[in-house]
Amino acid sequence: MSIRTVTFDAIVVGGGGAGMRASLQMAQSGFRTALISKVFPTRSHTVSAQGGITCAIASADPQDDWRWHMYDTVKGSDYIGDQEAIEYMCSVGPETVYELEHMGLPFSRFENGRIYQRPFGGQSKNFGEGGQAARTCAAADRTGHALLHTLYQQNLKNGTQFYSEWYAVDLVRAGDGKVAGVIALSIETGEVVFFKSRATVFATGGAGRIYSSTTNALINTGDGVGMALRAGMPAQDMEMWQFHPTGIAGFGVLVTEGCRGEGGYLVNKDGERFMERYAPNAKDLAGRDVVARSMMMEILDGRGCGPNGDHVMLKLDHLGEEVLHSRLPGICELAQTFARVDPVREPIPVVPTCHYMMGGLATNVDGRAIRLSGGHEGEDQFIDGLFAVGEAACVSVHGANRLGGNSLLDLVVFGRAAGLYIEEALRQGMEQAEPSADDLDQAMSRLRRWDASEKGESVADLRRELQETMQNHFGVFRKGDLMAEGVNKLADLRERIASARLDDKSQAFNTARIEALELDNLLEVAEATALAAQGRTESRGAHSRYDYPDRDDENWLCHSVYDPKSGKLGKRQVNFAPRTVETFQPKVRTY
Amino acid sequence: MKVSVYRYNPETDREPWMEDFEVDTGGRDLMVLDVLAMIKERDPGLAYRRSCREGVCGSDGMNINGRNALACVTPLSEAAPGVLEGRKPLVIRPLPGLPVIRDLAVDMGIFYEQYEKVQPYLINDEPAPAIERLQSPEERAKLDGLYECILCACCTTSCPSFWWNPERFLGPAALLQSWRFLADSRDRATEERLDQLDDPFSLFRCRGIMNCVSVCPKGLNPTRAIGHIRSKLLERAV
């Protein structure tokens, strides 16, 4: 079978913050760089990030120190974030934020003209000793939108070649396992093309759509992780899913943590500010996992609001109209559109909602994908030609629980780092893997399977069932027997999805075909999540089990590694060796 | 309720047609996008764009009962009087003035080209400081109402001047972006930007019809932005 081939020095799959920061780096250096995105890049999910980008630029507090940010991040991760990577992110952070500002990002400002910073959850001064910090740089409550548009604009300026509305189907690998690029299809015309490249960067974002209630965009279907798992590559810490405390009840639409940073707080049906009981010091600005669990306990104990007692309230009216309209204008708009309340006068009904995938493809600081061969001893081995950045990757800077505002920082720091590494590798003569006709043929098999389908169940029905299974069996609180049931349901779904049907075989703008291909990826991510969650027999960060309620550092102070070939869960050491500071030793985590 | 949807598949249809669907919303005031999703479950072939489903990504601009809007933040009660109650059909068409690829998905090419023409990025070749460039809150406030644009094209495709001259008139979205950079205290390319707009079509084809203002889902005001640029151009001419 012949297929058109286009050749680049580097391709980036995904046009969110991480992908566009990586492509920008390489395009600026004159390398032939293609960015493949299933949506026009400014429609990527980074656009929905609200509250800001956390970074010790010492604007709100001239004494601020990136080491304090590092301490908070390590603690937030419940000690399974890699300290070398966290050190890199927090120390390089200021430089990357200044770069964004120089590119034109319209940050909000303090009176002295510096970038505005607000308090966010899990932030402290002086290694947890100096009280609440204000470290999150913001463009009102539209920071992700401002960041994403700025990066798109800079990519335009620097000549990145965009393939917008192209969908990456699968990795192409040469016989020796080296990655040679991807097969992608043009959504507009249906044409299938081999994007051949010396470096392939997955910046495909998260997969919140494995749950039925999520803050994530409809496009967040875990395509990169799905492609890697299908290629037999392992994924790390997939049990770690963040439930954001404040999704609008019934809609899942995100309400930024910045609301609580600006002074808002949560109340139960008695009007009680219940976080004072769960986190006496940080209160509403404790780690997200802590706040989400506290909310669920209030709801489960019968102190939820509304006729079904199934949510709590986020109170903002005491902040006053001026603060709300200047600092949180987007939230006012979303609250009125979806919850139909005006936060100036009424509280917003909120409930913990699936938000962020801490796990993903294991990489080093340069974004190089790590081949985890089940063992966790010795040097990391890399997958030649493959890189991952952003939410699709697991560097890991977030460990078992991400801090608010660290996601945007992760995107730009590691998008840039991967770009810098690839540039240098290309200069050093990084080789192009040469796939055979058979290798290409293999990467096309999924497309053929759907196009040949005639009978079977519908994509929409199977997707709904998958999402409900994840929602009911792998939510905020988990339990062994309930998860075992969920795992069985997913095994059944795997068989049924393998014989599901695609009715519409047309070429032009066939979104039914895209949704079918996305369903395969949702299944891969869901199954990895389920098996990793079942395997980690402890509670840590976002992974909270009734049957193993305590953190177990003796057995689980490590990454989990899911191997799709065997379906087994292995372990990998956490990095406790930062280069310039002392290791932060695990402690009991309280806020 | 009855929903009437514009259909066109270039592989099977010689010309576009309207298809009617009966949808049971149970009287709920759903968003138009929810209704489309219900139809797509029955007919997976229905093509439209969507992503964030909360009005910030700009994917799902379409024409709803005669008015351009984002399907994800347009409740049935606001689509048109009587739609929610089922007294009037919900009528969904693609954005006007752009070629249709399939069903509700239009070819946005010319819209993006016009955007690119205004050099939508900060231009400042002075050496950057070691920290951020300073900007006062007052200077920053000038960007409010400008930087929030989501490139949904609701405004540009509702503009008669753009319908007549889509290649030569830049349209409200692109011009709003132009002013976003002209108004930025950090930008240094004022003259260059104005030079590019100083012809009878790029900007001056705006006739102040203000459809752009009335449809913008983010409440932005491209006509005012165009007015600011116009004043700058006129100041420069005298």
mmCIF file of C-alpha atoms in Angstrom, chain A residues 26-316:
data_model
loop_
_atom_site.group_PDB
_atom_site.id
_atom_site.type_symbol
_atom_site.label_atom_id
_atom_site.label_comp_id
_atom_site.label_asym_id
_atom_site.label_seq_id
_atom_site.Cartn_x
_atom_site.Cartn_y
_atom_site.Cartn_z
ATOM 1 C CA MET A 26 12.717 24.267 17.263
ATOM 2 C CA ALA A 27 11.222 26.607 14.681
ATOM 3 C CA GLN A 28 13.160 29.527 16.178
ATOM 4 C CA SER A 29 16.351 27.596 15.527
ATOM 5 C CA GLY A 30 15.442 27.020 11.909
ATOM 6 C CA PHE A 31 14.618 23.330 12.040
ATOM 7 C CA ARG A 32 11.836 22.065 9.813
ATOM 8 C CA THR A 33 9.108 21.574 12.370
ATOM 9 C CA ALA A 34 5.551 20.398 11.846
ATOM 10 C CA LEU A 35 2.827 20.678 14.428
ATOM 11 C CA ILE A 36 -0.001 18.193 13.970
ATOM 12 C CA SER A 37 -3.169 19.014 15.887
ATOM 13 C CA LYS A 38 -6.623 17.516 15.689
ATOM 14 C CA VAL A 39 -8.050 20.966 16.307
ATOM 15 C CA PHE A 40 -6.922 24.430 15.263
ATOM 16 C CA PRO A 41 -4.247 25.024 17.942
ATOM 17 C CA THR A 42 -6.075 27.720 19.921
ATOM 18 C CA ARG A 43 -8.934 25.247 20.466
ATOM 19 C CA SER A 44 -6.632 23.021 22.534
ATOM 20 C CA HIS A 45 -7.506 22.447 26.163
ATOM 21 C CA THR A 46 -4.770 24.730 27.525
ATOM 22 C CA VAL A 47 -7.193 27.497 26.531
ATOM 23 C CA SER A 48 -9.416 26.523 29.465
ATOM 24 C CA ALA A 49 -6.732 26.988 32.134
ATOM 25 C CA GLN A 50 -7.857 29.830 34.322
ATOM 26 C CA GLY A 51 -6.053 30.756 37.504
ATOM 27 C CA GLY A 52 -2.471 31.014 36.439
ATOM 28 C CA ILE A 53 1.068 29.756 36.207
ATOM 29 C CA THR A 54 2.880 29.199 39.485
ATOM 30 C CA CYS A 55 6.437 30.418 39.567
ATOM 31 C CA ALA A 56 8.751 32.141 42.026
ATOM 32 C CA ILE A 57 9.300 35.368 40.106
ATOM 33 C CA ALA A 58 9.303 37.225 43.431
ATOM 34 C CA SER A 59 6.826 39.826 42.325
ATOM 35 C CA ALA A 60 4.201 39.610 45.095
ATOM 36 C CA ASP A 61 6.946 38.851 47.606
ATOM 37 C CA PRO A 62 10.492 40.050 46.808
ATOM 38 C CA GLN A 63 11.859 37.394 49.170
ATOM 39 C CA ASP A 64 10.215 34.523 47.327
ATOM 40 C CA ASP A 65 12.492 31.634 46.463
ATOM 41 C CA TRP A 66 12.115 28.831 43.899
ATOM 42 C CA ARG A 67 13.264 26.381 46.569
ATOM 43 C CA TRP A 68 10.098 27.157 48.559
ATOM 44 C CA HIS A 69 8.100 26.400 45.431
ATOM 45 C CA MET A 70 10.061 23.177 45.080
ATOM 46 C CA TYR A 71 9.314 22.210 48.679
ATOM 47 C CA ASP A 72 5.580 22.814 48.138
ATOM 48 C CA THR A 73 5.587 20.783 44.934
ATOM 49 C CA VAL A 74 7.401 17.831 46.508
ATOM 50 C CA LYS A 75 5.012 17.868 49.447
ATOM 51 C CA GLY A 76 2.031 18.295 47.126
ATOM 52 C CA SER A 77 3.147 15.261 45.151
ATOM 53 C CA ASP A 78 2.969 13.218 48.357
ATOM 54 C CA TYR A 79 6.665 12.538 47.805
ATOM 55 C CA ILE A 80 6.532 10.575 44.580
ATOM 56 C CA GLY A 81 7.390 13.543 42.366
ATOM 57 C CA ASP A 82 10.934 13.254 41.025
ATOM 58 C CA GLN A 83 13.001 15.832 42.870
ATOM 59 C CA GLU A 84 15.515 16.424 40.109
ATOM 60 C CA ALA A 85 12.679 17.247 37.701
ATOM 61 C CA ILE A 86 10.866 19.435 40.242
ATOM 62 C CA GLU A 87 14.102 21.266 40.948
ATOM 63 C CA TYR A 88 14.543 21.876 37.229
ATOM 64 C CA MET A 89 10.972 23.120 36.786
ATOM 65 C CA CYS A 90 10.990 25.466 39.763
ATOM 66 C CA SER A 91 14.445 26.911 39.100
ATOM 67 C CA VAL A 92 14.067 27.394 35.334
ATOM 68 C CA GLY A 93 10.473 28.560 35.774
ATOM 69 C CA PRO A 94 11.131 32.286 36.169
ATOM 70 C CA GLU A 95 13.107 32.410 32.935
ATOM 71 C CA THR A 96 10.292 30.721 31.016
ATOM 72 C CA VAL A 97 7.657 33.029 32.484
ATOM 73 C CA TYR A 98 9.702 36.107 31.568
ATOM 74 C CA GLU A 99 10.028 34.716 28.050
ATOM 75 C CA LEU A 100 6.259 34.419 27.815
ATOM 76 C CA GLU A 101 5.902 38.003 28.968
ATOM 77 C CA HIS A 102 8.439 39.166 26.411
ATOM 78 C CA MET A 103 6.427 37.333 23.758
ATOM 79 C CA GLY A 104 3.475 39.517 24.693
ATOM 80 C CA LEU A 105 1.399 37.466 27.116
ATOM 81 C CA PRO A 106 -0.958 40.027 28.714
ATOM 82 C CA PHE A 107 -0.360 39.243 32.381
ATOM 83 C CA SER A 108 -2.311 41.216 34.969
ATOM 84 C CA ARG A 109 -0.124 43.704 36.830
ATOM 85 C CA PHE A 110 0.642 45.101 40.253
ATOM 86 C CA GLU A 111 0.886 48.859 40.749
ATOM 87 C CA ASN A 112 4.662 48.693 40.307
ATOM 88 C CA GLY A 113 4.195 47.241 36.838
ATOM 89 C CA ARG A 114 5.323 43.736 37.682
ATOM 90 C CA ILE A 115 3.314 40.574 36.960
ATOM 91 C CA TYR A 116 0.354 40.010 39.284
ATOM 92 C CA GLN A 117 0.580 36.911 41.501
ATOM 93 C CA ARG A 118 -2.208 35.388 43.571
ATOM 94 C CA PRO A 119 -2.274 32.754 46.315
ATOM 95 C CA PHE A 120 -3.071 29.201 45.266
ATOM 96 C CA GLY A 121 -3.510 25.927 47.103
ATOM 97 C CA GLY A 122 -0.551 24.194 48.707
ATOM 98 C CA GLN A 123 1.686 27.264 48.552
ATOM 99 C CA SER A 124 3.931 28.295 51.419
ATOM 100 C CA LYS A 125 6.829 30.544 52.266
ATOM 101 C CA ASN A 126 10.035 29.334 53.868
ATOM 102 C CA PHE A 127 9.523 25.584 53.393
ATOM 103 C CA GLY A 128 6.100 25.466 54.975
ATOM 104 C CA GLU A 129 7.058 27.637 57.954
ATOM 105 C CA GLY A 130 6.188 31.142 56.752
ATOM 106 C CA GLY A 131 2.454 30.952 55.996
ATOM 107 C CA GLN A 132 0.578 31.241 52.726
ATOM 108 C CA ALA A 133 2.504 32.407 49.646
ATOM 109 C CA ALA A 134 1.126 34.207 46.575
ATOM 110 C CA ARG A 135 3.043 32.645 43.714
ATOM 111 C CA THR A 136 0.637 32.146 40.830
ATOM 112 C CA CYS A 137 1.160 34.548 37.923
ATOM 113 C CA ALA A 138 -2.140 35.398 36.293
ATOM 114 C CA ALA A 139 -3.806 37.058 33.349
ATOM 115 C CA ALA A 140 -7.100 37.678 35.179
ATOM 116 C CA ASP A 141 -8.726 34.214 35.205
ATOM 117 C CA ARG A 142 -7.925 33.549 31.559
ATOM 118 C CA THR A 143 -4.252 32.692 31.879
ATOM 119 C CA GLY A 144 -4.415 29.562 29.726
ATOM 120 C CA HIS A 145 -6.203 31.413 26.953
ATOM 121 C CA ALA A 146 -3.663 34.229 27.037
ATOM 122 C CA LEU A 147 -0.769 31.770 27.098
ATOM 123 C CA LEU A 148 -2.069 29.582 24.289
ATOM 124 C CA HIS A 149 -2.847 32.468 21.943
ATOM 125 C CA THR A 150 0.555 34.032 22.660
ATOM 126 C CA LEU A 151 2.325 30.788 21.788
ATOM 127 C CA TYR A 152 0.275 30.335 18.628
ATOM 128 C CA GLN A 153 1.133 33.869 17.571
ATOM 129 C CA GLN A 154 4.838 33.280 18.162
ATOM 130 C CA ASN A 155 4.741 30.048 16.178
ATOM 131 C CA LEU A 156 3.149 31.960 13.302
ATOM 132 C CA LYS A 157 5.908 34.523 13.513
ATOM 133 C CA ASN A 158 8.622 31.865 13.496
ATOM 134 C CA GLY A 159 7.318 29.743 10.663
ATOM 135 C CA THR A 160 6.153 26.550 12.325
ATOM 136 C CA GLN A 161 4.309 24.483 9.759
ATOM 137 C CA PHE A 162 0.851 23.747 11.096
ATOM 138 C CA TYR A 163 -1.194 20.721 10.167
ATOM 139 C CA SER A 164 -4.399 21.805 11.864
ATOM 140 C CA GLU A 165 -7.276 19.343 11.975
ATOM 141 C CA TRP A 166 -5.018 16.405 11.279
ATOM 142 C CA TYR A 167 -5.455 13.401 13.515
ATOM 143 C CA ALA A 168 -2.486 11.221 14.507
ATOM 144 C CA VAL A 169 -3.570 7.611 14.264
ATOM 145 C CA ASP A 170 -0.562 5.591 15.378
ATOM 146 C CA LEU A 171 3.184 5.596 15.814
ATOM 147 C CA VAL A 172 5.369 4.284 13.008
ATOM 148 C CA ARG A 173 8.320 2.304 14.283
ATOM 149 C CA ALA A 174 11.184 0.733 12.432
ATOM 150 C CA GLY A 175 11.900 -2.933 13.041
ATOM 151 C CA ASP A 176 14.417 -2.097 15.758
ATOM 152 C CA GLY A 177 11.769 -0.233 17.763
ATOM 153 C CA LYS A 178 13.008 3.248 16.901
ATOM 154 C CA VAL A 179 10.233 5.741 16.318
ATOM 155 C CA ALA A 180 10.108 7.043 12.742
ATOM 156 C CA GLY A 181 7.061 9.328 12.945
ATOM 157 C CA VAL A 182 3.301 8.929 12.858
ATOM 158 C CA ILE A 183 0.486 8.092 10.508
ATOM 159 C CA ALA A 184 -1.998 10.957 10.487
ATOM 160 C CA LEU A 185 -5.190 11.659 8.634
ATOM 161 C CA SER A 186 -6.557 14.937 7.384
ATOM 162 C CA ILE A 187 -9.937 15.455 8.964
ATOM 163 C CA GLU A 188 -10.980 17.741 6.111
ATOM 164 C CA THR A 189 -10.165 15.390 3.237
ATOM 165 C CA GLY A 190 -9.603 11.972 4.779
ATOM 166 C CA GLU A 191 -6.146 11.730 3.233
ATOM 167 C CA VAL A 192 -3.733 9.536 5.192
ATOM 168 C CA VAL A 193 -0.090 10.612 5.313
ATOM 169 C CA PHE A 194 3.124 9.314 6.860
ATOM 170 C CA PHE A 195 4.804 12.118 8.811
ATOM 171 C CA LYS A 196 8.408 11.006 8.828
ATOM 172 C CA SER A 197 10.656 12.645 11.328
ATOM 173 C CA ARG A 198 13.825 12.234 13.308
ATOM 174 C CA ALA A 199 12.085 13.363 16.488
ATOM 175 C CA THR A 200 8.433 12.768 17.376
ATOM 176 C CA VAL A 201 7.058 14.733 20.320
ATOM 177 C CA PHE A 202 3.795 13.690 21.943
ATOM 178 C CA ALA A 203 2.068 16.711 23.446
ATOM 179 C CA THR A 204 -1.380 15.230 23.266
ATOM 180 C CA GLY A 205 -2.643 16.327 26.666
ATOM 181 C CA GLY A 206 -4.855 14.512 29.102
ATOM 182 C CA ALA A 207 -7.683 12.044 28.910
ATOM 183 C CA GLY A 208 -10.323 13.343 31.295
ATOM 184 C CA ARG A 209 -12.980 12.028 28.946
ATOM 185 C CA ILE A 210 -12.479 8.531 30.378
ATOM 186 C CA TYR A 211 -14.778 9.825 33.149
ATOM 187 C CA SER A 212 -18.387 10.863 32.615
ATOM 188 C CA SER A 213 -17.968 13.970 34.744
ATOM 189 C CA THR A 214 -14.892 15.996 33.905
ATOM 190 C CA THR A 215 -13.655 19.534 33.539
ATOM 191 C CA ASN A 216 -11.847 18.416 30.391
ATOM 192 C CA ALA A 217 -12.691 19.388 26.838
ATOM 193 C CA LEU A 218 -14.383 16.853 24.594
ATOM 194 C CA ILE A 219 -11.103 16.420 22.732
ATOM 195 C CA ASN A 220 -9.188 15.138 25.794
ATOM 196 C CA THR A 221 -9.125 11.490 24.849
ATOM 197 C CA GLY A 222 -5.545 10.512 25.705
ATOM 198 C CA ASP A 223 -4.448 9.994 22.124
ATOM 199 C CA GLY A 224 -0.694 10.037 22.809
ATOM 200 C CA VAL A 225 -0.815 7.695 25.777
ATOM 201 C CA GLY A 226 -3.199 5.476 23.807
ATOM 202 C CA MET A 227 -0.831 5.308 20.834
ATOM 203 C CA ALA A 228 2.121 4.498 23.083
ATOM 204 C CA LEU A 229 0.267 1.798 25.007
ATOM 205 C CA ARG A 230 -0.875 0.240 21.750
ATOM 206 C CA ALA A 231 2.737 0.154 20.671
ATOM 207 C CA GLY A 232 3.523 -1.821 23.818
ATOM 208 C CA MET A 233 5.144 1.056 25.655
ATOM 209 C CA PRO A 234 4.480 1.344 29.388
ATOM 210 C CA ALA A 235 2.857 4.215 31.270
ATOM 211 C CA GLN A 236 3.663 5.526 34.722
ATOM 212 C CA ASP A 237 1.468 6.468 37.718
ATOM 213 C CA MET A 238 -1.753 6.060 35.751
ATOM 214 C CA GLU A 239 -3.798 5.581 38.938
ATOM 215 C CA MET A 240 -3.132 9.206 39.843
ATOM 216 C CA TRP A 241 -6.061 11.300 38.631
ATOM 217 C CA GLN A 242 -6.782 14.678 40.117
ATOM 218 C CA PHE A 243 -10.350 15.526 41.020
ATOM 219 C CA HIS A 244 -10.610 19.300 41.064
ATOM 220 C CA PRO A 245 -12.587 20.486 44.067
ATOM 221 C CA THR A 246 -14.647 22.993 42.131
ATOM 222 C CA GLY A 247 -16.362 21.776 39.009
ATOM 223 C CA ILE A 248 -19.799 23.367 38.565
ATOM 224 C CA ALA A 249 -22.253 20.771 39.859
ATOM 225 C CA GLY A 250 -24.085 19.001 37.049
ATOM 226 C CA PHE A 251 -21.922 20.499 34.308
ATOM 227 C CA GLY A 252 -18.319 19.741 35.206
ATOM 228 C CA VAL A 253 -17.196 23.171 34.028
ATOM 229 C CA LEU A 254 -14.102 24.301 35.940
ATOM 230 C CA VAL A 255 -14.138 27.073 38.531
ATOM 231 C CA THR A 256 -10.574 28.153 39.238
ATOM 232 C CA GLU A 257 -8.815 27.584 42.539
ATOM 233 C CA GLY A 258 -7.969 31.265 42.138
ATOM 234 C CA CYS A 259 -11.459 31.956 43.539
ATOM 235 C CA ARG A 260 -10.294 30.556 46.848
ATOM 236 C CA GLY A 261 -6.921 32.231 46.317
ATOM 237 C CA GLU A 262 -8.709 35.570 46.136
ATOM 238 C CA GLY A 263 -10.543 34.805 49.392
ATOM 239 C CA GLY A 264 -13.532 32.659 48.443
ATOM 240 C CA TYR A 265 -14.359 29.601 50.541
ATOM 241 C CA LEU A 266 -16.477 26.459 50.585
ATOM 242 C CA VAL A 267 -19.545 25.994 52.773
ATOM 243 C CA ASN A 268 -21.805 23.011 53.480
ATOM 244 C CA LYS A 269 -25.595 23.048 53.803
ATOM 245 C CA ASP A 270 -25.310 24.493 57.316
ATOM 246 C CA GLY A 271 -23.320 27.396 55.948
ATOM 247 C CA GLU A 272 -20.258 26.079 57.788
ATOM 248 C CA ARG A 273 -16.787 26.757 56.417
ATOM 249 C CA PHE A 274 -15.918 23.086 56.784
ATOM 250 C CA MET A 275 -12.332 23.187 55.498
ATOM 251 C CA GLU A 276 -11.335 24.683 58.863
ATOM 252 C CA ARG A 277 -11.957 21.241 60.342
ATOM 253 C CA TYR A 278 -10.004 19.288 57.728
ATOM 254 C CA ALA A 279 -7.053 21.639 57.152
ATOM 255 C CA PRO A 280 -6.784 24.057 60.087
ATOM 256 C CA ASN A 281 -3.862 25.989 58.647
ATOM 257 C CA ALA A 282 -4.330 26.174 54.904
ATOM 258 C CA LYS A 283 -8.124 25.722 55.067
ATOM 259 C CA ASP A 284 -9.574 26.129 51.565
ATOM 260 C CA LEU A 285 -6.081 26.365 50.108
ATOM 261 C CA ALA A 286 -4.934 22.895 51.123
ATOM 262 C CA GLY A 287 -3.838 20.487 48.380
ATOM 263 C CA ARG A 288 -6.533 19.702 45.847
ATOM 264 C CA ASP A 289 -6.700 16.042 46.833
ATOM 265 C CA VAL A 290 -7.296 17.065 50.462
ATOM 266 C CA VAL A 291 -10.003 19.599 49.608
ATOM 267 C CA ALA A 292 -11.765 17.230 47.186
ATOM 268 C CA ARG A 293 -11.862 14.430 49.748
ATOM 269 C CA SER A 294 -13.112 16.781 52.460
ATOM 270 C CA MET A 295 -15.951 17.907 50.194
ATOM 271 C CA MET A 296 -16.893 14.305 49.435
ATOM 272 C CA MET A 297 -16.924 13.477 53.171
ATOM 273 C CA GLU A 298 -19.257 16.398 53.815
ATOM 274 C CA ILE A 299 -21.539 15.170 51.046
ATOM 275 C CA LEU A 300 -21.400 11.527 52.167
ATOM 276 C CA ASP A 301 -22.078 12.586 55.786
ATOM 277 C CA GLY A 302 -25.293 14.291 54.702
ATOM 278 C CA ARG A 303 -24.101 17.887 54.791
ATOM 279 C CA GLY A 304 -24.267 18.447 51.043
ATOM 280 C CA CYS A 305 -26.404 21.173 49.489
ATOM 281 C CA GLY A 306 -29.334 21.062 47.102
ATOM 282 C CA PRO A 307 -32.377 18.777 47.015
ATOM 283 C CA ASN A 308 -30.145 15.712 46.595
ATOM 284 C CA GLY A 309 -27.423 16.907 48.936
ATOM 285 C CA ASP A 310 -24.903 16.169 46.217
ATOM 286 C CA HIS A 311 -22.713 19.275 46.147
ATOM 287 C CA VAL A 312 -21.343 22.079 48.321
ATOM 288 C CA MET A 313 -21.226 25.832 47.748
ATOM 289 C CA LEU A 314 -18.377 28.129 46.796
ATOM 290 C CA LYS A 315 -18.988 31.491 48.432
ATOM 291 C CA LEU A 316 -17.564 34.564 46.677
#
